[in-house]
PDB file of C-alpha atoms and ligand atoms in Angstrom:
ATOM      1  CA  MET A  34      18.647 -21.060 -72.914  1.00 96.00           C
ATOM      2  CA  LYS A  35      19.013 -22.401 -76.504  1.00 98.00           C
ATOM      3  CA  GLN A  36      19.765 -20.518 -79.691  1.00 98.00           C
ATOM      4  CA  LEU A  37      18.674 -20.759 -83.516  1.00 97.00           C
ATOM      5  CA  LYS A  38      20.765 -18.898 -85.993  1.00 95.00           C
ATOM      6  CA  LEU A  39      18.203 -17.175 -88.481  1.00 94.00           C
ATOM      7  CA  PRO A  40      19.271 -15.171 -91.482  1.00 91.00           C
ATOM      8  CA  ASP A  41      18.674 -11.728 -89.625  1.00 91.00           C
ATOM      9  CA  PHE A  42      19.524 -12.586 -86.093  1.00 95.00           C
ATOM     10  CA  THR A  43      20.140 -15.582 -83.670  1.00 96.00           C
ATOM     11  CA  MET A  44      17.030 -16.250 -81.919  1.00 98.00           C
ATOM     12  CA  ALA A  45      17.090 -17.189 -78.122  1.00 98.00           C
ATOM     13  CA  TYR A  46      14.336 -19.560 -76.928  1.00 98.00           C
ATOM     14  CA  ASP A  47      13.550 -21.943 -74.090  1.00 98.00           C
ATOM     15  CA  ASP A  48      12.080 -25.435 -74.792  1.00 98.00           C
ATOM     16  CA  GLN A  49      10.927 -27.392 -71.680  1.00 97.00           C
ATOM     17  CA  GLY A  50       8.902 -30.463 -71.281  1.00 97.00           C
ATOM     18  CA  ARG A  51       7.389 -33.167 -73.570  1.00 95.00           C
ATOM     19  CA  GLY A  52       4.352 -33.842 -75.667  1.00 95.00           C
ATOM     20  CA  LEU A  53       1.961 -31.284 -77.306  1.00 97.00           C
ATOM     21  CA  PRO A  54       3.999 -28.371 -78.337  1.00 98.00           C
ATOM     22  CA  VAL A  55       2.898 -24.798 -76.984  1.00 98.00           C
ATOM     23  CA  LEU A  56       4.592 -21.847 -78.524  1.00 98.00           C
ATOM     24  CA  CYS A  57       4.362 -19.112 -75.796  1.00 98.00           C
ATOM     25  CA  VAL A  58       4.939 -15.683 -77.328  1.00 99.00           C
ATOM     26  CA  HIS A  59       5.556 -12.703 -75.184  1.00 98.00           C
ATOM     27  CA  GLY A  60       4.094  -9.104 -75.484  1.00 98.00           C
ATOM     28  CA  TYR A  61       5.736  -5.674 -75.901  1.00 98.00           C
ATOM     29  CA  PRO A  62       8.074  -4.526 -74.437  1.00 97.00           C
ATOM     30  CA  LEU A  63       9.037  -7.858 -72.674  1.00 98.00           C
ATOM     31  CA  ASN A  64      10.689 -11.238 -73.442  1.00 98.00           C
ATOM     32  CA  ARG A  65      10.517 -14.911 -72.977  1.00 98.00           C
ATOM     33  CA  SER A  66      11.350 -14.693 -69.229  1.00 98.00           C
ATOM     34  CA  LEU A  67       7.741 -13.586 -68.965  1.00 98.00           C
ATOM     35  CA  TRP A  68       6.674 -17.382 -69.234  1.00 98.00           C
ATOM     36  CA  GLN A  69       9.098 -18.569 -66.738  1.00 98.00           C
ATOM     37  CA  PRO A  70       6.241 -19.555 -64.281  1.00 98.00           C
ATOM     38  CA  GLN A  71       4.497 -21.536 -66.998  1.00 98.00           C
ATOM     39  CA  LEU A  72       7.880 -23.286 -68.109  1.00 98.00           C
ATOM     40  CA  GLU A  73       8.280 -24.406 -64.508  1.00 97.00           C
ATOM     41  CA  ASN A  74       4.929 -25.639 -63.658  1.00 97.00           C
ATOM     42  CA  LEU A  75       3.273 -26.812 -66.961  1.00 98.00           C
ATOM     43  CA  ASP A  76       6.054 -29.038 -68.497  1.00 96.00           C
ATOM     44  CA  ASP A  77       4.458 -32.152 -67.140  1.00 97.00           C
ATOM     45  CA  VAL A  78       1.412 -31.624 -69.530  1.00 97.00           C
ATOM     46  CA  ALA A  79       3.198 -29.897 -72.579  1.00 98.00           C
ATOM     47  CA  ARG A  80       6.198 -29.073 -74.331  1.00 98.00           C
ATOM     48  CA  LEU A  81       6.514 -25.214 -73.800  1.00 98.00           C
ATOM     49  CA  ILE A  82       8.722 -23.374 -76.348  1.00 98.00           C
ATOM     50  CA  ALA A  83       9.294 -19.484 -75.344  1.00 98.00           C
ATOM     51  CA  PRO A  84      11.121 -17.623 -77.886  1.00 98.00           C
ATOM     52  CA  ASP A  85      12.654 -14.113 -77.538  1.00 98.00           C
ATOM     53  CA  LEU A  86      11.134 -12.278 -80.395  1.00 98.00           C
ATOM     54  CA  ARG A  87      13.704 -10.533 -82.632  1.00 98.00           C
ATOM     55  CA  GLY A  88      15.557  -7.732 -80.780  1.00 97.00           C
ATOM     56  CA  HIS A  89      14.007  -8.606 -77.434  1.00 98.00           C
ATOM     57  CA  GLY A  90      15.717 -10.396 -74.461  1.00 98.00           C
ATOM     58  CA  ASP A  91      18.616 -12.498 -75.738  1.00 98.00           C
ATOM     59  CA  SER A  92      17.704 -12.411 -79.562  1.00 98.00           C
ATOM     60  CA  LYS A  93      19.601  -9.541 -80.135  1.00 94.00           C
ATOM     61  CA  ILE A  94      19.932  -7.529 -83.370  1.00 91.00           C
ATOM     62  CA  SER A  95      23.309  -6.686 -85.158  1.00 84.00           C
ATOM     63  CA  SER A  96      23.922  -3.064 -85.183  1.00 79.00           C
ATOM     64  CA  LYS A  97      24.427  -3.583 -89.110  1.00 83.00           C
ATOM     65  CA  TYR A  98      20.636  -4.792 -89.091  1.00 84.00           C
ATOM     66  CA  THR A  99      18.346  -1.938 -90.538  1.00 88.00           C
ATOM     67  CA  LEU A 100      14.802  -1.802 -89.055  1.00 90.00           C
ATOM     68  CA  PRO A 101      12.191  -2.352 -91.846  1.00 91.00           C
ATOM     69  CA  ALA A 102      10.374   0.941 -92.627  1.00 90.00           C
ATOM     70  CA  GLY A 103       7.219  -0.625 -91.332  1.00 93.00           C
ATOM     71  CA  GLY A 104       8.686  -1.580 -88.049  1.00 96.00           C
ATOM     72  CA  TYR A 105       8.775  -5.057 -86.709  1.00 98.00           C
ATOM     73  CA  SER A 106       5.426  -6.335 -88.474  1.00 98.00           C
ATOM     74  CA  MET A 107       3.435  -9.045 -86.818  1.00 98.00           C
ATOM     75  CA  ASP A 108       4.065 -11.058 -90.158  1.00 98.00           C
ATOM     76  CA  LEU A 109       7.923 -10.907 -89.389  1.00 97.00           C
ATOM     77  CA  PHE A 110       7.446 -12.126 -86.000  1.00 98.00           C
ATOM     78  CA  ALA A 111       5.084 -14.893 -86.988  1.00 98.00           C
ATOM     79  CA  ASP A 112       7.522 -15.893 -89.846  1.00 98.00           C
ATOM     80  CA  ASP A 113      10.348 -15.888 -87.079  1.00 98.00           C
ATOM     81  CA  CYS A 114       8.056 -18.324 -85.132  1.00 98.00           C
ATOM     82  CA  ALA A 115       7.566 -20.653 -87.973  1.00 98.00           C
ATOM     83  CA  ALA A 116      11.270 -20.848 -88.667  1.00 98.00           C
ATOM     84  CA  LEU A 117      11.772 -21.861 -85.355  1.00 98.00           C
ATOM     85  CA  LEU A 118       9.128 -24.789 -85.455  1.00 98.00           C
ATOM     86  CA  LYS A 119      10.729 -25.962 -88.761  1.00 98.00           C
ATOM     87  CA  ALA A 120      14.127 -25.899 -87.198  1.00 97.00           C
ATOM     88  CA  LEU A 121      13.002 -27.891 -84.182  1.00 98.00           C
ATOM     89  CA  LYS A 122      11.460 -30.349 -86.733  1.00 97.00           C
ATOM     90  CA  ILE A 123       8.070 -29.976 -85.021  1.00 97.00           C
ATOM     91  CA  ARG A 124       5.715 -31.012 -87.803  1.00 89.00           C
ATOM     92  CA  GLU A 125       2.313 -31.566 -85.783  1.00 95.00           C
ATOM     93  CA  PRO A 126       0.212 -28.353 -85.088  1.00 98.00           C
ATOM     94  CA  VAL A 127       1.066 -26.318 -82.063  1.00 98.00           C
ATOM     95  CA  VAL A 128      -1.014 -24.548 -79.413  1.00 98.00           C
ATOM     96  CA  PHE A 129      -0.166 -20.909 -80.108  1.00 98.00           C
ATOM     97  CA  CYS A 130      -0.223 -18.887 -76.730  1.00 98.00           C
ATOM     98  CA  GLY A 131       0.327 -15.247 -77.309  1.00 98.00           C
ATOM     99  CA  LEU A 132      -0.199 -12.273 -74.682  1.00 98.00           C
ATOM    100  CA  SER A 133      -1.157  -8.955 -75.978  1.00 98.00           C
ATOM    101  CA  MET A 134       1.383  -8.161 -78.796  1.00 98.00           C
ATOM    102  CA  GLY A 135       2.049 -12.026 -78.871  1.00 98.00           C
ATOM    103  CA  GLY A 136      -1.661 -12.375 -79.586  1.00 98.00           C
ATOM    104  CA  TYR A 137      -1.364 -10.084 -82.503  1.00 98.00           C
ATOM    105  CA  VAL A 138       1.215 -12.299 -83.604  1.00 98.00           C
ATOM    106  CA  ALA A 139      -0.819 -15.341 -82.988  1.00 98.00           C
ATOM    107  CA  PHE A 140      -3.595 -13.804 -85.521  1.00 98.00           C
ATOM    108  CA  SER A 141      -0.695 -13.258 -88.098  1.00 98.00           C
ATOM    109  CA  PHE A 142       0.376 -16.902 -87.626  1.00 98.00           C
ATOM    110  CA  PHE A 143      -3.089 -18.389 -87.957  1.00 98.00           C
ATOM    111  CA  ARG A 144      -3.548 -16.112 -90.974  1.00 98.00           C
ATOM    112  CA  ARG A 145      -0.151 -17.513 -92.485  1.00 98.00           C
ATOM    113  CA  TYR A 146      -0.016 -20.941 -91.256  1.00 98.00           C
ATOM    114  CA  PRO A 147      -3.475 -22.202 -90.330  1.00 98.00           C
ATOM    115  CA  GLU A 148      -2.127 -25.887 -90.785  1.00 98.00           C
ATOM    116  CA  LEU A 149       0.379 -25.270 -88.083  1.00 98.00           C
ATOM    117  CA  VAL A 150      -2.294 -24.287 -85.368  1.00 98.00           C
ATOM    118  CA  ARG A 151      -3.828 -26.929 -83.154  1.00 98.00           C
ATOM    119  CA  ALA A 152      -5.318 -24.443 -80.734  1.00 98.00           C
ATOM    120  CA  LEU A 153      -4.951 -20.978 -79.449  1.00 98.00           C
ATOM    121  CA  ILE A 154      -4.359 -19.452 -76.125  1.00 98.00           C
ATOM    122  CA  LEU A 155      -4.970 -15.573 -76.408  1.00 98.00           C
ATOM    123  CA  VAL A 156      -4.023 -13.560 -73.077  1.00 98.00           C
ATOM    124  CA  ALA A 157      -4.949 -10.074 -72.695  1.00 98.00           C
ATOM    125  CA  THR A 158      -5.152  -9.099 -76.337  1.00 98.00           C
ATOM    126  CA  ARG A 159      -7.409  -7.683 -78.999  1.00 98.00           C
ATOM    127  CA  ALA A 160      -8.206  -8.249 -82.573  1.00 98.00           C
ATOM    128  CA  GLY A 161      -8.897  -4.624 -83.578  1.00 97.00           C
ATOM    129  CA  ALA A 162      -6.355  -2.392 -85.358  1.00 97.00           C
ATOM    130  CA  ASP A 163      -5.077   0.506 -83.476  1.00 97.00           C
ATOM    131  CA  THR A 164      -7.464   3.544 -83.037  1.00 96.00           C
ATOM    132  CA  ASP A 165      -6.284   6.918 -84.094  1.00 97.00           C
ATOM    133  CA  ALA A 166      -5.825   7.776 -80.542  1.00 96.00           C
ATOM    134  CA  ILE A 167      -3.344   4.764 -79.767  1.00 96.00           C
ATOM    135  CA  LYS A 168      -1.614   5.412 -82.962  1.00 97.00           C
ATOM    136  CA  GLU A 169      -0.947   8.934 -81.374  1.00 97.00           C
ATOM    137  CA  ALA A 170       0.132   7.570 -78.052  1.00 95.00           C
ATOM    138  CA  ARG A 171       2.447   5.310 -79.921  1.00 96.00           C
ATOM    139  CA  ARG A 172       3.915   8.220 -81.725  1.00 96.00           C
ATOM    140  CA  GLU A 173       4.567  10.043 -78.667  1.00 95.00           C
ATOM    141  CA  ALA A 174       6.134   6.952 -77.079  1.00 94.00           C
ATOM    142  CA  ILE A 175       8.479   6.598 -79.983  1.00 95.00           C
ATOM    143  CA  ALA A 176       9.361  10.295 -79.783  1.00 95.00           C
ATOM    144  CA  ASN A 177       9.836   9.714 -75.801  1.00 93.00           C
ATOM    145  CA  VAL A 178      12.085   6.814 -76.096  1.00 94.00           C
ATOM    146  CA  LEU A 179      14.277   8.451 -78.688  1.00 94.00           C
ATOM    147  CA  GLY A 180      14.508  11.373 -76.535  1.00 93.00           C
ATOM    148  CA  THR A 181      15.032   9.902 -73.145  1.00 91.00           C
ATOM    149  CA  GLY A 182      15.446   6.416 -73.640  1.00 90.00           C
ATOM    150  CA  THR A 183      13.746   3.201 -72.444  1.00 90.00           C
ATOM    151  CA  GLU A 184      13.154   4.608 -68.900  1.00 88.00           C
ATOM    152  CA  ALA A 185      10.444   6.883 -70.212  1.00 84.00           C
ATOM    153  CA  ILE A 186       8.692   3.627 -71.368  1.00 88.00           C
ATOM    154  CA  VAL A 187       8.927   1.942 -68.011  1.00 91.00           C
ATOM    155  CA  GLU A 188       7.670   4.886 -66.185  1.00 88.00           C
ATOM    156  CA  SER A 189       4.721   5.396 -68.479  1.00 89.00           C
ATOM    157  CA  MET A 190       3.697   1.794 -68.842  1.00 92.00           C
ATOM    158  CA  LEU A 191       4.347  -0.033 -65.628  1.00 93.00           C
ATOM    159  CA  PRO A 192       1.327   1.279 -63.796  1.00 93.00           C
ATOM    160  CA  ASN A 193      -0.854   0.077 -66.818  1.00 95.00           C
ATOM    161  CA  MET A 194       0.900  -3.231 -66.972  1.00 97.00           C
ATOM    162  CA  LEU A 195       0.137  -4.437 -63.521  1.00 97.00           C
ATOM    163  CA  SER A 196      -3.222  -4.415 -61.092  1.00 97.00           C
ATOM    164  CA  VAL A 197      -3.061  -2.167 -58.204  1.00 97.00           C
ATOM    165  CA  HIS A 198      -3.243  -5.491 -56.205  1.00 98.00           C
ATOM    166  CA  THR A 199      -0.137  -6.789 -57.771  1.00 98.00           C
ATOM    167  CA  ARG A 200       1.825  -3.389 -57.347  1.00 97.00           C
ATOM    168  CA  SER A 201       0.729  -3.507 -53.603  1.00 97.00           C
ATOM    169  CA  ASN A 202       1.470  -7.026 -52.693  1.00 98.00           C
ATOM    170  CA  GLN A 203       4.038  -8.456 -55.298  1.00 98.00           C
ATOM    171  CA  PRO A 204       7.060  -6.135 -55.375  1.00 97.00           C
ATOM    172  CA  GLU A 205       9.281  -8.960 -56.838  1.00 97.00           C
ATOM    173  CA  THR A 206       6.615  -9.111 -59.814  1.00 98.00           C
ATOM    174  CA  VAL A 207       6.945  -5.296 -60.297  1.00 97.00           C
ATOM    175  CA  GLN A 208      10.780  -5.514 -60.256  1.00 96.00           C
ATOM    176  CA  ARG A 209      10.713  -8.415 -62.750  1.00 97.00           C
ATOM    177  CA  VAL A 210       8.374  -6.702 -65.167  1.00 97.00           C
ATOM    178  CA  ALA A 211      10.293  -3.143 -64.848  1.00 96.00           C
ATOM    179  CA  GLY A 212      13.586  -5.184 -65.498  1.00 96.00           C
ATOM    180  CA  MET A 213      12.244  -6.897 -68.630  1.00 97.00           C
ATOM    181  CA  MET A 214      11.175  -3.438 -70.116  1.00 96.00           C
ATOM    182  CA  ALA A 215      14.326  -1.672 -69.005  1.00 96.00           C
ATOM    183  CA  SER A 216      16.356  -4.231 -70.767  1.00 96.00           C
ATOM    184  CA  THR A 217      14.666  -3.822 -74.173  1.00 96.00           C
ATOM    185  CA  PRO A 218      16.751  -1.697 -76.585  1.00 94.00           C
ATOM    186  CA  THR A 219      15.321   1.499 -77.868  1.00 94.00           C
ATOM    187  CA  GLU A 220      15.379   0.349 -81.556  1.00 94.00           C
ATOM    188  CA  THR A 221      13.282  -2.635 -80.458  1.00 96.00           C
ATOM    189  CA  ILE A 222      10.713  -0.514 -78.792  1.00 96.00           C
ATOM    190  CA  VAL A 223      10.451   1.735 -81.897  1.00 96.00           C
ATOM    191  CA  GLY A 224      10.319  -1.554 -84.124  1.00 97.00           C
ATOM    192  CA  ASP A 225       7.599  -3.134 -82.001  1.00 98.00           C
ATOM    193  CA  LEU A 226       5.459   0.275 -81.541  1.00 98.00           C
ATOM    194  CA  THR A 227       5.727   0.907 -85.392  1.00 98.00           C
ATOM    195  CA  GLY A 228       5.061  -2.669 -86.269  1.00 98.00           C
ATOM    196  CA  MET A 229       1.800  -2.600 -83.923  1.00 98.00           C
ATOM    197  CA  MET A 230       0.571   0.695 -85.265  1.00 98.00           C
ATOM    198  CA  ASN A 231       0.740  -0.779 -88.827  1.00 97.00           C
ATOM    199  CA  ARG A 232      -0.884  -4.110 -88.078  1.00 98.00           C
ATOM    200  CA  PRO A 233      -4.157  -4.901 -89.654  1.00 97.00           C
ATOM    201  CA  ASN A 234      -7.594  -5.320 -88.325  1.00 98.00           C
ATOM    202  CA  SER A 235      -7.982  -9.220 -87.188  1.00 98.00           C
ATOM    203  CA  THR A 236     -11.765  -8.824 -86.408  1.00 97.00           C
ATOM    204  CA  PRO A 237     -12.677 -10.318 -89.804  1.00 97.00           C
ATOM    205  CA  LEU A 238     -10.664 -13.491 -89.149  1.00 98.00           C
ATOM    206  CA  LEU A 239     -12.241 -14.229 -85.870  1.00 98.00           C
ATOM    207  CA  ASN A 240     -15.091 -16.153 -87.210  1.00 98.00           C
ATOM    208  CA  LYS A 241     -12.946 -18.231 -89.430  1.00 98.00           C
ATOM    209  CA  ILE A 242     -11.024 -19.477 -86.186  1.00 98.00           C
ATOM    210  CA  ASN A 243     -11.797 -23.176 -86.075  1.00 97.00           C
ATOM    211  CA  VAL A 244      -9.551 -24.410 -83.503  1.00 98.00           C
ATOM    212  CA  PRO A 245     -10.238 -24.945 -79.849  1.00 98.00           C
ATOM    213  CA  THR A 246      -9.401 -21.314 -78.343  1.00 98.00           C
ATOM    214  CA  LEU A 247      -8.974 -20.255 -74.483  1.00 98.00           C
ATOM    215  CA  LEU A 248      -9.309 -16.450 -73.876  1.00 98.00           C
ATOM    216  CA  ILE A 249      -7.836 -15.261 -70.570  1.00 98.00           C
ATOM    217  CA  PHE A 250      -7.984 -11.628 -69.638  1.00 98.00           C
ATOM    218  CA  GLY A 251      -7.149  -9.912 -66.280  1.00 98.00           C
ATOM    219  CA  GLY A 252     -10.112  -8.548 -64.629  1.00 97.00           C
ATOM    220  CA  ASP A 253      -8.028  -5.243 -63.859  1.00 97.00           C
ATOM    221  CA  ASP A 254      -6.411  -4.833 -67.225  1.00 97.00           C
ATOM    222  CA  LYS A 255      -6.132  -1.277 -68.148  1.00 96.00           C
ATOM    223  CA  ILE A 256      -4.923  -1.852 -71.596  1.00 96.00           C
ATOM    224  CA  ILE A 257      -7.447  -4.163 -73.077  1.00 96.00           C
ATOM    225  CA  ASN A 258     -10.958  -2.891 -72.543  1.00 93.00           C
ATOM    226  CA  LEU A 259     -14.177  -4.778 -72.155  1.00 92.00           C
ATOM    227  CA  TRP A 260     -15.321  -4.020 -75.856  1.00 93.00           C
ATOM    228  CA  ASP A 261     -12.039  -5.821 -76.962  1.00 94.00           C
ATOM    229  CA  MET A 262     -12.642  -8.827 -74.727  1.00 94.00           C
ATOM    230  CA  ASN A 263     -16.216  -9.156 -75.746  1.00 95.00           C
ATOM    231  CA  ASN A 264     -15.224  -8.825 -79.455  1.00 95.00           C
ATOM    232  CA  LEU A 265     -12.987 -11.732 -79.190  1.00 97.00           C
ATOM    233  CA  ARG A 266     -15.437 -13.921 -76.997  1.00 97.00           C
ATOM    234  CA  ASP A 267     -18.207 -13.187 -79.230  1.00 97.00           C
ATOM    235  CA  ASP A 268     -16.759 -13.777 -82.570  1.00 98.00           C
ATOM    236  CA  ILE A 269     -14.498 -16.722 -82.229  1.00 98.00           C
ATOM    237  CA  PRO A 270     -16.894 -19.924 -82.441  1.00 98.00           C
ATOM    238  CA  GLY A 271     -16.765 -21.935 -79.252  1.00 97.00           C
ATOM    239  CA  ALA A 272     -13.986 -19.685 -77.388  1.00 98.00           C
ATOM    240  CA  VAL A 273     -13.809 -20.395 -73.742  1.00 97.00           C
ATOM    241  CA  THR A 274     -13.253 -17.099 -71.715  1.00 97.00           C
ATOM    242  CA  ARG A 275     -11.788 -16.723 -68.317  1.00 97.00           C
ATOM    243  CA  PHE A 276     -11.266 -13.655 -66.321  1.00 97.00           C
ATOM    244  CA  ILE A 277      -8.615 -13.561 -63.538  1.00 98.00           C
ATOM    245  CA  SER A 278      -9.233 -11.423 -60.309  1.00 98.00           C
ATOM    246  CA  PHE A 279      -6.553  -9.212 -59.056  1.00 97.00           C
ATOM    247  CA  ALA A 280      -4.747  -9.544 -62.444  1.00 98.00           C
ATOM    248  CA  GLY A 281      -4.000  -6.543 -64.887  1.00 98.00           C
ATOM    249  CA  HIS A 282      -2.349  -6.989 -68.243  1.00 98.00           C
ATOM    250  CA  LEU A 283      -0.053  -9.892 -67.297  1.00 98.00           C
ATOM    251  CA  PRO A 284      -2.209 -12.537 -65.612  1.00 98.00           C
ATOM    252  CA  ASN A 285       0.107 -15.253 -65.945  1.00 98.00           C
ATOM    253  CA  LEU A 286       2.874 -13.510 -63.849  1.00 98.00           C
ATOM    254  CA  GLU A 287       0.331 -11.697 -61.472  1.00 98.00           C
ATOM    255  CA  GLN A 288      -1.904 -14.678 -60.667  1.00 98.00           C
ATOM    256  CA  VAL A 289       0.189 -17.751 -61.558  1.00 98.00           C
ATOM    257  CA  GLU A 290      -1.573 -20.324 -59.838  1.00 98.00           C
ATOM    258  CA  VAL A 291      -5.177 -19.720 -61.148  1.00 98.00           C
ATOM    259  CA  PHE A 292      -3.462 -18.726 -64.637  1.00 98.00           C
ATOM    260  CA  ASN A 293      -1.716 -22.228 -64.801  1.00 98.00           C
ATOM    261  CA  GLN A 294      -4.633 -24.036 -63.491  1.00 98.00           C
ATOM    262  CA  GLN A 295      -6.795 -22.748 -66.396  1.00 98.00           C
ATOM    263  CA  VAL A 296      -4.096 -23.474 -68.943  1.00 98.00           C
ATOM    264  CA  ARG A 297      -3.488 -26.967 -67.570  1.00 98.00           C
ATOM    265  CA  SER A 298      -7.154 -27.806 -67.675  1.00 98.00           C
ATOM    266  CA  PHE A 299      -7.288 -26.503 -71.520  1.00 98.00           C
ATOM    267  CA  LEU A 300      -4.189 -28.527 -72.361  1.00 98.00           C
ATOM    268  CA  THR A 301      -5.272 -31.852 -70.555  1.00 97.00           C
ATOM    269  CA  GLN A 302      -8.558 -31.724 -72.624  1.00 96.00           C
ATOM    270  CA  LEU A 303      -6.505 -31.403 -75.787  1.00 97.00           C
ATOM    271  CA  ASN A 304      -4.215 -34.228 -74.798  1.00 94.00           C
ATOM    272  CA  GLN A 305      -7.295 -36.158 -74.045  1.00 93.00           C
ATOM    273  CA  GLU A 306      -9.097 -35.591 -77.330  1.00 91.00           C
ATOM    274  CA  ALA A 307      -5.782 -36.588 -79.182  1.00 87.00           C
ATOM    275  CA  GLU A 308      -5.712 -39.771 -77.125  1.00 86.00           C
ATOM    276  CA  ALA A 309      -9.324 -40.751 -77.959  1.00 83.00           C
TER     277      ALA A 309
HETATM  278  C1  LIG B1810       1.619  -5.694 -75.061  1.00 75.32           C
HETATM  279  O1  LIG B1810       1.370  -5.724 -73.882  1.00 75.32           O
HETATM  280  O2  LIG B1810       1.985  -6.356 -75.882  1.00 75.32           O
HETATM  281  C2  LIG B1810       1.103  -4.231 -75.501  1.00 75.32           C
HETATM  282  O3  LIG B1810       0.663  -3.504 -74.482  1.00 75.32           O
HETATM  283  C3  LIG B1810       0.207  -4.336 -76.642  1.00 75.32           C
HETATM  284  C4  LIG B1810      -0.168  -2.807 -77.064  1.00 75.32           C
HETATM  285  O4  LIG B1810       0.336  -1.761 -76.771  1.00 75.32           O
HETATM  286  O5  LIG B1810      -1.145  -2.811 -78.158  1.00 75.32           O
END
């Protein structure tokens, strides 16, 4: 683990491999260990940089820090990512790989720093803002977590995060995800939920995305529906879409080999284009 001191907190991150920089941004309520199977297996084709977003994993927030009224906005997370790249002196545009909430951060990042984006890998994410029903569910989740702690989130989310196949056949993956969720502090969960609730609709941005884009979805994702997936596929010019069978919301953990193969082939093509 490496660390970078930022004004509000110390950001923990992993940085592995050489070449094309790929910034891997985790979802809610997870942390950078989500990307371990990619860091271990794709570092021969790229330089993988995986931060813990503020408040997650080892990017602890001091008890003196006051959560912004709008929660952890996707813009705030995007600015933290940009600060990391600047500190690492990475001046070339990067591949931004975001899963779910990490994808919401990718849209923010693209909006704020288009010159820093070489390509996008959007995993199990959506462009639309929260519907009223989702906002209501988030308010309930905030009340639950404030009332009974993180355990409430683990119990309610876990069945939606992983496919039935994963839950029946990969107990270590189930444990790993439950562990990540359980270790996320209550304030971080509130910060994420509030920030996601307030995020803008990124649909109008989609047809302005002018970089190579790979979309990856789990075939059994219960959180991102087909409408969300089609919206991204149809509106991002030239986007390549891949569905992974037997995977739910976390295809990079649930079907590591297939996921890595798809990302490897996308990165290899980018590398070839850079050499041509
Ligand atoms: C995530 O995995 O980051 C969340 O499920 C996203 C969301 O709740 O919208």
